[in-house]
mmCIF file of N, CA and C in Angstrom:
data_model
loop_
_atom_site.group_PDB
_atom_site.id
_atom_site.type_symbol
_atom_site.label_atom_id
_atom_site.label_comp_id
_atom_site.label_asym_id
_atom_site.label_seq_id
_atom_site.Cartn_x
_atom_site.Cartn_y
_atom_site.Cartn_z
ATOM 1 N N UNK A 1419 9.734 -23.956 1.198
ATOM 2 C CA UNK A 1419 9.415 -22.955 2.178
ATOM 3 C C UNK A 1419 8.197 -23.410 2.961
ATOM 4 N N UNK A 1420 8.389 -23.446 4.202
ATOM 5 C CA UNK A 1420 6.740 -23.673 4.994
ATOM 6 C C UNK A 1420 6.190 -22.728 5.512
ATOM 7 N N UNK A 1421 4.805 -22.745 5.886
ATOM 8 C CA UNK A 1421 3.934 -22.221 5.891
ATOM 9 C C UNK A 1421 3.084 -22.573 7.020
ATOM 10 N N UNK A 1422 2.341 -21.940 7.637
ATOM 11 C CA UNK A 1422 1.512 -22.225 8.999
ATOM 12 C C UNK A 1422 0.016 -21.262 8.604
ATOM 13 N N UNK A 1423 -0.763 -21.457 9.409
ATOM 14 C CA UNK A 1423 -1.979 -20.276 9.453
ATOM 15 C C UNK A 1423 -1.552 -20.165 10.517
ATOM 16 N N UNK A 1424 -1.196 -19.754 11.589
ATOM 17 C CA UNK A 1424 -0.872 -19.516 12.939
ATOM 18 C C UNK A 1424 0.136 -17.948 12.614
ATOM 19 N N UNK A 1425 0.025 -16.910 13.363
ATOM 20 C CA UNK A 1425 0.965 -15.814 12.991
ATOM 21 C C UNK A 1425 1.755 -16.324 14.500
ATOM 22 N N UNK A 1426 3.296 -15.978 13.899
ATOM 23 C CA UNK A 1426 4.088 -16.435 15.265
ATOM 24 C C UNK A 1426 4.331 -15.229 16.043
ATOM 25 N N UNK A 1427 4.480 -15.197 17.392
ATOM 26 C CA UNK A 1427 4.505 -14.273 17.625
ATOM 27 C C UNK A 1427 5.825 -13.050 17.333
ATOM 28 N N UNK A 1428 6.042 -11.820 17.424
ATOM 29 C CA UNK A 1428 6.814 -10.783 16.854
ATOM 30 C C UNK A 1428 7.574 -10.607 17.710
ATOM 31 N N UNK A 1429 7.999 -10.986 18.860
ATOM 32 C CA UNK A 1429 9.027 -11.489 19.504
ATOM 33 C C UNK A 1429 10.060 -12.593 19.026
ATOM 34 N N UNK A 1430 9.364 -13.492 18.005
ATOM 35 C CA UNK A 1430 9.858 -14.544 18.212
ATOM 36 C C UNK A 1430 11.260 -14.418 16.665
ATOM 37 N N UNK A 1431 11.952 -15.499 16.906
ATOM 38 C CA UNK A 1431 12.987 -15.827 15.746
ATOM 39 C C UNK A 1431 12.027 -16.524 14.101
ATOM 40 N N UNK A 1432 11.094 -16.429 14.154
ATOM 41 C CA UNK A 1432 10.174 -16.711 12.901
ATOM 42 C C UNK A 1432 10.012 -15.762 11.881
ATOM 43 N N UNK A 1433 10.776 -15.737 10.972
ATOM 44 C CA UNK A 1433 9.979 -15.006 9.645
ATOM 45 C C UNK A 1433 8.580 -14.453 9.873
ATOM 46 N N UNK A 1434 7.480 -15.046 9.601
ATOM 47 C CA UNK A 1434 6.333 -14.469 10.072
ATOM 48 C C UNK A 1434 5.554 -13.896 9.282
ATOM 49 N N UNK A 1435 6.265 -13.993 7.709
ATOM 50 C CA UNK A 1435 5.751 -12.608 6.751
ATOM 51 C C UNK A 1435 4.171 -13.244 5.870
ATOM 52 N N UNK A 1436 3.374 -12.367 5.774
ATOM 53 C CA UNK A 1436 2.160 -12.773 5.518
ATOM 54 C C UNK A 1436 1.972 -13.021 4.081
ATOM 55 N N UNK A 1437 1.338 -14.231 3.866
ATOM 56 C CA UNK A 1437 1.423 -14.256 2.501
ATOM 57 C C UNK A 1437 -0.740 -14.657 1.883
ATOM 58 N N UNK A 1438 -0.971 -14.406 1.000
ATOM 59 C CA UNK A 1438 -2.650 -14.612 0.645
ATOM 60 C C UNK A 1438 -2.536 -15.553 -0.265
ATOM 61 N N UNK A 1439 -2.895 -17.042 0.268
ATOM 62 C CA UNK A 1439 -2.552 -18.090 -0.789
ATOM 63 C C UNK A 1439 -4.015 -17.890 -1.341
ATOM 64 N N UNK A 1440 -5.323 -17.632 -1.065
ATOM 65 C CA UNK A 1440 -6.151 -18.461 -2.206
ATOM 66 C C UNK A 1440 -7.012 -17.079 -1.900
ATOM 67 N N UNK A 1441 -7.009 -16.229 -3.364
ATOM 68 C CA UNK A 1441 -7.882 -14.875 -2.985
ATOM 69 C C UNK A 1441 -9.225 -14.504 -2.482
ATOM 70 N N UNK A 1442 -9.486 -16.245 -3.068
ATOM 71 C CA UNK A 1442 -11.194 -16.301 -2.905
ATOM 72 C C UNK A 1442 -11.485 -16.609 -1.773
ATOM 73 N N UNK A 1443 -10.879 -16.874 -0.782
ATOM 74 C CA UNK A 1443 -11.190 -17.408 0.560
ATOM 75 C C UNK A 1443 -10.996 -16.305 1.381
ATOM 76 N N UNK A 1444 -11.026 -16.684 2.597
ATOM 77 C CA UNK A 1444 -11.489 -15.495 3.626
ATOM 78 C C UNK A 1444 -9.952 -16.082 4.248
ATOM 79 N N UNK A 1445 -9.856 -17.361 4.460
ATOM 80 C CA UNK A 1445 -8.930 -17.783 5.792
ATOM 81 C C UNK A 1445 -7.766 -18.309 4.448
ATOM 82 N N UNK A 1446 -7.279 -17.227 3.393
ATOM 83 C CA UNK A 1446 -6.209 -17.757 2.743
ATOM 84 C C UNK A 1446 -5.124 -17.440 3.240
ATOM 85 N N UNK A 1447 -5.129 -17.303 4.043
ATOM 86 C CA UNK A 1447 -3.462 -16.121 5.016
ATOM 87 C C UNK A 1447 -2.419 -17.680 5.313
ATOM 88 N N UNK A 1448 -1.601 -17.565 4.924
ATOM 89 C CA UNK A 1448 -0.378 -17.897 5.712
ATOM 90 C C UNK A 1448 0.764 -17.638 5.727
ATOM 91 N N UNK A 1449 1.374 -17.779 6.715
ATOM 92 C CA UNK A 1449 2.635 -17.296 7.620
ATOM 93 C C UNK A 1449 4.033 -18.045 6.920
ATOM 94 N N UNK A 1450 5.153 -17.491 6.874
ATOM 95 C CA UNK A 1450 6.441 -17.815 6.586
ATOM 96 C C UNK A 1450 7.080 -18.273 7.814
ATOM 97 N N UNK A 1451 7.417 -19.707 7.718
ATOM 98 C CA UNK A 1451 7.999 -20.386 8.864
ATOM 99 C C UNK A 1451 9.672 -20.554 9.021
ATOM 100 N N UNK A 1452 10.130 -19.867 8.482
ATOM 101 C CA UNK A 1452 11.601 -20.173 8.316
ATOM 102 C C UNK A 1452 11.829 -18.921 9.323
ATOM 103 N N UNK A 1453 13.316 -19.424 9.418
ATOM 104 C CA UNK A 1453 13.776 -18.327 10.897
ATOM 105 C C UNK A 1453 14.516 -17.066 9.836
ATOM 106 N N UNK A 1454 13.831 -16.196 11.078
ATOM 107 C CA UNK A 1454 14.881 -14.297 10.583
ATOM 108 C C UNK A 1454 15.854 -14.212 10.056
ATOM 109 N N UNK A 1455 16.355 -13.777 9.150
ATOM 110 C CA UNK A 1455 18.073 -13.918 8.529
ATOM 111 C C UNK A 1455 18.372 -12.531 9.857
ATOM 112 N N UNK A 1456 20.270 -12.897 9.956
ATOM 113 C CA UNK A 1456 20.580 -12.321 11.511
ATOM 114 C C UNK A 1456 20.422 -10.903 10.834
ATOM 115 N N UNK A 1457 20.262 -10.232 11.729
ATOM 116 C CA UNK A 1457 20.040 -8.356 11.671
ATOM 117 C C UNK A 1457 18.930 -7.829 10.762
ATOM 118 N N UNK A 1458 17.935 -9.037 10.411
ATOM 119 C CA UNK A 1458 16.731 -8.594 9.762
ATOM 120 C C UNK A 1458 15.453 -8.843 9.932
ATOM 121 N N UNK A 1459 14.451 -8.268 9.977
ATOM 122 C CA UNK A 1459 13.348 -8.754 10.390
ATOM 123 C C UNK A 1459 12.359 -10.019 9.870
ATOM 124 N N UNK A 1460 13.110 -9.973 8.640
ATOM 125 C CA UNK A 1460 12.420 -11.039 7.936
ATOM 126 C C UNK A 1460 13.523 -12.453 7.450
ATOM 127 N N UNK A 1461 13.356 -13.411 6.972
ATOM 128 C CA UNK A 1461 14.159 -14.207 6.388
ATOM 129 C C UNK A 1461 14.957 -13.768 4.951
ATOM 130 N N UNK A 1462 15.267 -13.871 4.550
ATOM 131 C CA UNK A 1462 16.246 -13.426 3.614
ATOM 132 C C UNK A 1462 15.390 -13.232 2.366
ATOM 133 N N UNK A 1463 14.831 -14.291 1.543
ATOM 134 C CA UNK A 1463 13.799 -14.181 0.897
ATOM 135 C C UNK A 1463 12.835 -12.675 0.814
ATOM 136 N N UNK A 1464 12.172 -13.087 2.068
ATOM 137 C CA UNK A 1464 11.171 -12.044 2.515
ATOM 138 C C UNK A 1464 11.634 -10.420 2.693
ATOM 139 N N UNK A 1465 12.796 -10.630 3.099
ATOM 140 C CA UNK A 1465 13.353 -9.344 3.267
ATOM 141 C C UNK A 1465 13.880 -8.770 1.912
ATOM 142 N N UNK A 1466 14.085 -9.442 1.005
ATOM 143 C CA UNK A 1466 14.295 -8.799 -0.153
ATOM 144 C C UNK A 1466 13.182 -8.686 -0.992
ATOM 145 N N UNK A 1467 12.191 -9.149 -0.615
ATOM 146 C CA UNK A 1467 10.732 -8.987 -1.434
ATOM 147 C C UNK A 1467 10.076 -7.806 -1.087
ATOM 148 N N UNK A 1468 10.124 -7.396 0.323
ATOM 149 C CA UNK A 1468 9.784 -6.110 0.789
ATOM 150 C C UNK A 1468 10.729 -4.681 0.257
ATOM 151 N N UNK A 1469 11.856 -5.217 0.531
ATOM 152 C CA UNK A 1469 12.625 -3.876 0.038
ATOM 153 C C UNK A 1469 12.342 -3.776 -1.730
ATOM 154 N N UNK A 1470 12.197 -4.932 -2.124
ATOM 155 C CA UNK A 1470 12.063 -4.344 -3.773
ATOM 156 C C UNK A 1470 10.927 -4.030 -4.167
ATOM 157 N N UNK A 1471 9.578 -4.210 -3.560
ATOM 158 C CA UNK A 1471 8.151 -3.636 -3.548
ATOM 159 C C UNK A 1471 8.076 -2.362 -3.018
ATOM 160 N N UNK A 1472 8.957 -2.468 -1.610
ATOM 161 C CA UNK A 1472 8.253 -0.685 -0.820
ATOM 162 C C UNK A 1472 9.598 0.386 -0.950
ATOM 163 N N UNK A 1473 10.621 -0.222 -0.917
ATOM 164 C CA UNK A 1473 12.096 0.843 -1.248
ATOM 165 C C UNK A 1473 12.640 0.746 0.394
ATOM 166 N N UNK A 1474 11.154 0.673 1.485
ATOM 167 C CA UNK A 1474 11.997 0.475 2.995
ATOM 168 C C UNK A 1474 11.525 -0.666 3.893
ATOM 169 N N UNK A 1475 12.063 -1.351 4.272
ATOM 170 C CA UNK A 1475 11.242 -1.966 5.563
ATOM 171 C C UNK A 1475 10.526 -1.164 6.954
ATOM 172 N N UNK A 1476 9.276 -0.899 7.292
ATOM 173 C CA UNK A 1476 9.239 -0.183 8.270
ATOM 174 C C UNK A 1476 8.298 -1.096 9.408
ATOM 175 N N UNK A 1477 8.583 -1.525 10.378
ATOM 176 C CA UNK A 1477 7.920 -2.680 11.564
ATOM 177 C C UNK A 1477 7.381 -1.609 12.849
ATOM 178 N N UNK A 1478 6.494 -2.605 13.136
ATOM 179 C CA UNK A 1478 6.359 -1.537 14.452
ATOM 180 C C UNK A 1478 6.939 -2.426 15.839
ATOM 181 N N UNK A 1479 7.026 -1.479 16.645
ATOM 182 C CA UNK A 1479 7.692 -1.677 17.943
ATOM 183 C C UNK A 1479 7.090 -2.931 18.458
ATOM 184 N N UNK A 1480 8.476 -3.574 19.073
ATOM 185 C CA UNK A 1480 8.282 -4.556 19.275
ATOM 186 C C UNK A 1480 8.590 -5.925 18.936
ATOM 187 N N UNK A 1481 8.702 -5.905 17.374
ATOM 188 C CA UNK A 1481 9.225 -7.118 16.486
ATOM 189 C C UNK A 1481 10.560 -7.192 16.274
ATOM 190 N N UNK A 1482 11.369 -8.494 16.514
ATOM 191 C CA UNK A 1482 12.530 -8.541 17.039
ATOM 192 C C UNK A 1482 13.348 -8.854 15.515
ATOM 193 N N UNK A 1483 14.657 -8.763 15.773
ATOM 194 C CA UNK A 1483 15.853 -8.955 14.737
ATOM 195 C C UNK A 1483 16.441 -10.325 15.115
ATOM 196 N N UNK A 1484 16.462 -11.007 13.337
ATOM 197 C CA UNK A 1484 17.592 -12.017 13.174
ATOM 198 C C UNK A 1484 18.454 -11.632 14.164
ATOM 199 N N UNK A 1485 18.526 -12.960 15.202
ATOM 200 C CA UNK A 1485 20.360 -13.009 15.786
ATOM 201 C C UNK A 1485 20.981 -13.761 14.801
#
């Protein structure tokens, strides 16, 4: 799986989902680089990590869907 510090933008076909690699740091953030699974906001992975932590996915306006 790759990873960026860069957030892509929420328009875009990028996963995007935030992850805290090193707790002790300030700048541990990075980004999920794999593309949207189609009709979901996140990659497939990601999208099932959210639904089994929160019960819903909820995004705000603006952030686009897997084609």
């Amino acid at each position: 799986m790759g990873f960026t510090r860069t957030e892509p933008d929420r328009s875009s076909q990028t996963c995007g989902y935030q992850t805290q690699v090193d707790h002790r740091q300030n700048d541990g953030h990075r980004f999920c680089t794999r593309p949207k699974a189609r009709g979901k906001y996140f990659c497939n992975r990601h999208h099932q990590d959210v639904l089994d932590t929160y019960g819903e996915i909820r995004m705000a306006p603006g952030n686009a869907i897997g084609k």
